[in-house]
Amino acid sequence: MTTAVQPARREVPPKPPRARIQVIGWIVAALVVAAHAVAWNATEISLSKLVEGATGMGEFLSEAIPPELDPEVLGESASAAVETLWIGMLGTTLSIPASLLLALLAARGTAAGWIYQAARGLLSFLRAVPDVVFALIFVTAVGLGPFPGVLALVFHNVGVMGKLWAETLEDADPGPAQALRSAGAGRIQVAAHALLPVVTPQMVGLLLYRFDVNVRSSLVLGLVGAGGIGFLINQSIQLFQFDEMLTHILVVLVLIVAVDQLSALIRRLLGSTS
């Protein structure tokens, strides 16, 4: 007569005492408050200075309002805004090949060993260097204008997009990839037939998000001489032409709203076809 084997009982670890949890919570809260106090002093935040500067801010606004609506100024602003759009677009699209390659090399399902570590390190470096720093470097190398802005966005965007796409590949459903590996498929075949078709909608969505961000970034790059409407804003501030500055800012607002609407339209079209 056989006897049924009883499964081994696992002891449930005891819960930490409630008092201990409360003490840890108070310690964490105290550390957060202390960090904010140190940061407040280090950044020299002063509400009194803000109140004292209200008069100067009022004078600034009085000189900026109403905006300059001269047709020549509007035409120059619209032309620079279109240039800003081109910088953001090219900075996004030209980074796609390198971003995709590094994403495949930096995803655990498609790369391993030193290749994986090297790709991750390169993406971290490109992501850690701000696009403004890249812009300053390329302005020194190739001169003023939109070209250094495009180069700066390409380099920085490769780091960001490569990481986002690599994480998307790693989060993909492992079932199809495992089935292909069991059938003898290589890493390239697994990526082409099992991973990329599954995650393409997510990757396109991330690409549209980065396009939106890059258009905004190209505005900032113009402040350091990398072309676009940011250059006109900086020029207006230096010449104390605050009414023209406000005109350029309003044109930027129209540009950003148009880009947002375009991105939303593309997402809706992709959602309806999927």
XYZ file of C-alpha atoms in Angstrom:
274
model
C 0.000 0.000 0.000
C 1.483 3.302 -1.096
C 1.071 6.451 0.870
C 0.652 9.827 -0.787
C 3.639 12.076 -0.485
C 2.710 15.253 1.274
C 4.240 18.400 -0.223
C 6.768 20.085 1.986
C 5.329 22.995 3.856
C 7.134 26.255 3.503
C 7.303 28.568 6.408
C 5.939 32.012 5.712
C 8.521 34.599 6.707
C 7.278 36.771 9.523
C 6.164 40.258 8.660
C 8.312 43.056 10.003
C 6.826 44.719 13.054
C 4.561 47.660 12.330
C 6.661 49.902 14.552
C 9.765 49.091 12.506
C 7.979 50.062 9.268
C 6.901 53.351 10.790
C 10.454 54.113 11.940
C 11.821 53.415 8.459
C 9.131 55.635 6.961
C 10.005 58.512 9.282
C 13.722 58.115 8.497
C 13.057 58.212 4.740
C 10.809 61.268 5.138
C 13.461 63.040 7.223
C 16.116 62.301 4.588
C 13.873 63.651 1.822
C 13.187 66.843 3.787
C 16.894 67.268 4.559
C 17.820 66.793 0.892
C 15.309 69.447 -0.139
C 16.636 71.845 2.519
C 20.187 71.405 1.230
C 19.028 71.829 -2.378
C 17.055 74.963 -1.443
C 20.171 76.582 0.014
C 22.478 75.369 -2.752
C 20.260 76.823 -5.491
C 19.919 80.144 -3.626
C 16.134 80.234 -3.901
C 14.826 83.485 -2.489
C 11.170 84.476 -2.491
C 12.107 88.039 -1.522
C 14.219 88.384 -4.683
C 11.274 87.110 -6.694
C 9.010 89.760 -5.196
C 11.623 92.474 -5.749
C 11.953 91.402 -9.388
C 8.240 91.793 -10.058
C 8.766 95.408 -11.123
C 11.413 94.462 -13.660
C 9.222 91.654 -14.951
C 6.369 94.114 -15.406
C 8.599 96.449 -17.424
C 9.739 93.521 -19.529
C 6.159 92.498 -20.311
C 5.136 96.070 -21.069
C 7.884 96.249 -23.703
C 6.968 92.841 -25.164
C 3.211 93.427 -25.408
C 1.802 93.863 -27.975
C 3.932 91.601 -30.211
C 5.475 92.951 -33.397
C 3.135 91.993 -36.255
C 5.064 93.592 -39.086
C 4.792 91.314 -42.177
C 8.562 91.273 -42.575
C 9.076 90.109 -38.986
C 6.309 87.515 -39.294
C 7.767 86.226 -42.539
C 11.229 85.898 -41.034
C 9.776 84.176 -37.966
C 7.720 81.723 -40.046
C 10.737 80.876 -42.204
C 12.864 80.210 -39.115
C 10.070 78.102 -37.605
C 9.991 75.920 -40.712
C 13.773 75.574 -40.457
C 13.336 74.485 -36.838
C 10.838 71.859 -38.002
C 13.305 70.551 -40.607
C 16.054 70.331 -37.984
C 13.828 68.317 -35.661
C 12.623 66.057 -38.474
C 16.075 65.290 -39.874
C 17.517 64.867 -36.398
C 14.889 62.186 -35.837
C 14.810 60.334 -39.150
C 18.569 60.314 -39.794
C 19.111 58.668 -36.420
C 16.837 55.700 -37.211
C 19.439 53.346 -38.811
C 22.029 53.742 -36.034
C 19.335 53.629 -33.345
C 17.904 50.379 -34.712
C 21.333 48.772 -35.068
C 22.404 49.706 -31.545
C 19.017 48.670 -30.159
C 19.463 45.182 -31.626
C 22.998 45.005 -30.229
C 21.869 46.287 -26.814
C 18.885 43.940 -26.338
C 19.452 40.692 -24.440
C 17.335 38.692 -26.856
C 19.417 39.634 -29.884
C 22.948 40.145 -28.489
C 25.101 38.947 -25.647
C 28.574 39.152 -24.171
C 30.929 42.004 -24.922
C 28.838 43.194 -27.891
C 25.874 43.780 -25.593
C 28.016 45.605 -23.029
C 29.737 47.755 -25.665
C 26.424 48.761 -27.269
C 24.941 49.620 -23.888
C 28.001 51.706 -23.019
C 27.851 53.631 -26.296
C 24.138 54.337 -25.851
C 24.767 55.543 -22.305
C 27.479 57.923 -23.521
C 25.364 59.397 -26.329
C 22.420 59.769 -23.974
C 24.481 61.330 -21.186
C 25.870 64.142 -23.366
C 23.110 66.774 -23.743
C 22.136 67.805 -27.246
C 23.139 71.387 -26.410
C 26.707 70.230 -25.722
C 26.744 68.350 -29.017
C 25.479 71.521 -30.703
C 28.284 73.611 -29.216
C 30.829 71.041 -30.421
C 29.438 70.937 -33.957
C 29.012 74.715 -34.153
C 32.741 74.940 -33.448
C 33.455 72.254 -36.047
C 31.210 73.244 -38.962
C 30.108 76.793 -38.102
C 26.780 78.443 -37.350
C 23.545 77.331 -38.973
C 21.063 74.469 -38.944
C 23.585 71.761 -39.938
C 25.239 71.519 -36.481
C 21.755 71.389 -34.967
C 20.855 68.371 -37.092
C 24.118 66.645 -36.164
C 23.577 67.339 -32.467
C 20.063 65.895 -32.515
C 21.178 62.821 -34.482
C 23.910 61.923 -32.011
C 21.810 62.511 -28.912
C 18.703 60.903 -30.374
C 20.623 57.724 -31.245
C 21.433 57.305 -27.563
C 17.858 57.878 -26.419
C 16.065 55.966 -29.186
C 18.534 53.084 -29.054
C 17.857 52.572 -25.354
C 14.081 52.902 -25.693
C 13.952 50.489 -28.626
C 16.287 48.005 -26.900
C 14.013 47.924 -23.861
C 10.997 47.494 -26.160
C 12.677 44.496 -27.789
C 13.466 42.984 -24.396
C 9.849 43.383 -23.257
C 8.441 41.661 -26.367
C 6.529 38.370 -26.082
C 9.275 35.703 -25.844
C 7.104 32.926 -27.275
C 7.718 33.452 -31.024
C 11.431 34.087 -30.449
C 11.829 30.883 -28.425
C 9.990 28.908 -31.102
C 12.363 30.148 -33.800
C 15.422 29.445 -31.653
C 14.260 25.898 -31.030
C 13.967 25.492 -34.807
C 17.604 26.558 -35.239
C 17.131 30.201 -36.239
C 19.951 32.642 -35.614
C 19.800 35.956 -33.796
C 19.229 37.989 -36.964
C 16.395 35.697 -38.064
C 14.810 35.874 -34.623
C 14.983 39.663 -34.644
C 13.621 39.996 -38.191
C 10.790 37.464 -37.968
C 9.813 37.280 -34.289
C 10.731 40.488 -32.461
C 10.545 43.437 -34.872
C 7.104 42.575 -36.336
C 5.672 42.386 -32.828
C 7.129 45.625 -31.455
C 6.951 47.815 -34.586
C 3.834 49.754 -33.409
C 5.491 50.551 -30.078
C 8.705 51.576 -31.824
C 6.826 53.893 -34.193
C 5.022 55.463 -31.235
C 8.356 56.107 -29.490
C 9.746 57.562 -32.718
C 6.850 60.025 -32.963
C 7.386 60.995 -29.337
C 11.052 61.669 -30.023
C 10.153 63.732 -33.086
C 7.961 65.913 -30.891
C 10.785 66.282 -28.354
C 13.397 66.992 -31.021
C 11.365 69.841 -32.505
C 11.335 71.451 -29.068
C 15.036 70.714 -28.594
C 15.896 72.295 -31.939
C 14.416 75.525 -30.580
C 16.893 75.462 -27.686
C 19.769 74.563 -30.005
C 19.101 77.759 -31.934
C 20.028 79.721 -28.822
C 23.628 78.496 -29.182
C 23.834 79.275 -32.894
C 22.482 76.033 -34.371
C 19.895 77.731 -36.568
C 16.128 77.835 -36.405
C 13.811 80.212 -34.651
C 15.726 79.903 -31.400
C 18.484 81.939 -33.017
C 15.993 84.748 -33.736
C 14.704 84.664 -30.149
C 18.240 84.966 -28.807
C 19.002 87.767 -31.245
C 15.853 89.682 -30.247
C 16.732 89.425 -26.559
C 20.278 90.668 -27.130
C 18.965 93.640 -29.139
C 16.246 94.371 -26.515
C 13.545 93.908 -29.159
C 11.164 92.169 -26.800
C 8.104 92.702 -28.973
C 9.791 90.749 -31.779
C 10.827 88.126 -29.230
C 7.170 87.665 -28.260
C 6.239 87.311 -31.924
C 8.787 84.526 -32.352
C 7.521 82.778 -29.214
C 3.933 82.879 -30.490
C 5.071 81.392 -33.791
C 6.828 78.648 -31.817
C 3.560 77.969 -30.010
C 1.765 77.534 -33.327
C 4.548 75.203 -34.538
C 4.393 73.018 -31.410
C 0.599 72.718 -31.596
C 0.841 71.747 -35.280
C 3.449 69.070 -34.506
C 1.298 67.706 -31.681
C -1.713 67.458 -33.962
C 0.351 65.789 -36.702
C 1.716 63.211 -34.261
C -1.785 62.497 -32.921
C -3.099 62.053 -36.480
C -0.346 59.581 -37.363
C -1.002 57.612 -34.170
C -4.707 57.411 -34.988
C -3.944 56.217 -38.520
C -1.541 53.568 -37.187
C -4.118 52.486 -34.609
C -6.837 52.123 -37.236
C -4.611 49.975 -39.500
C -3.281 47.704 -36.769
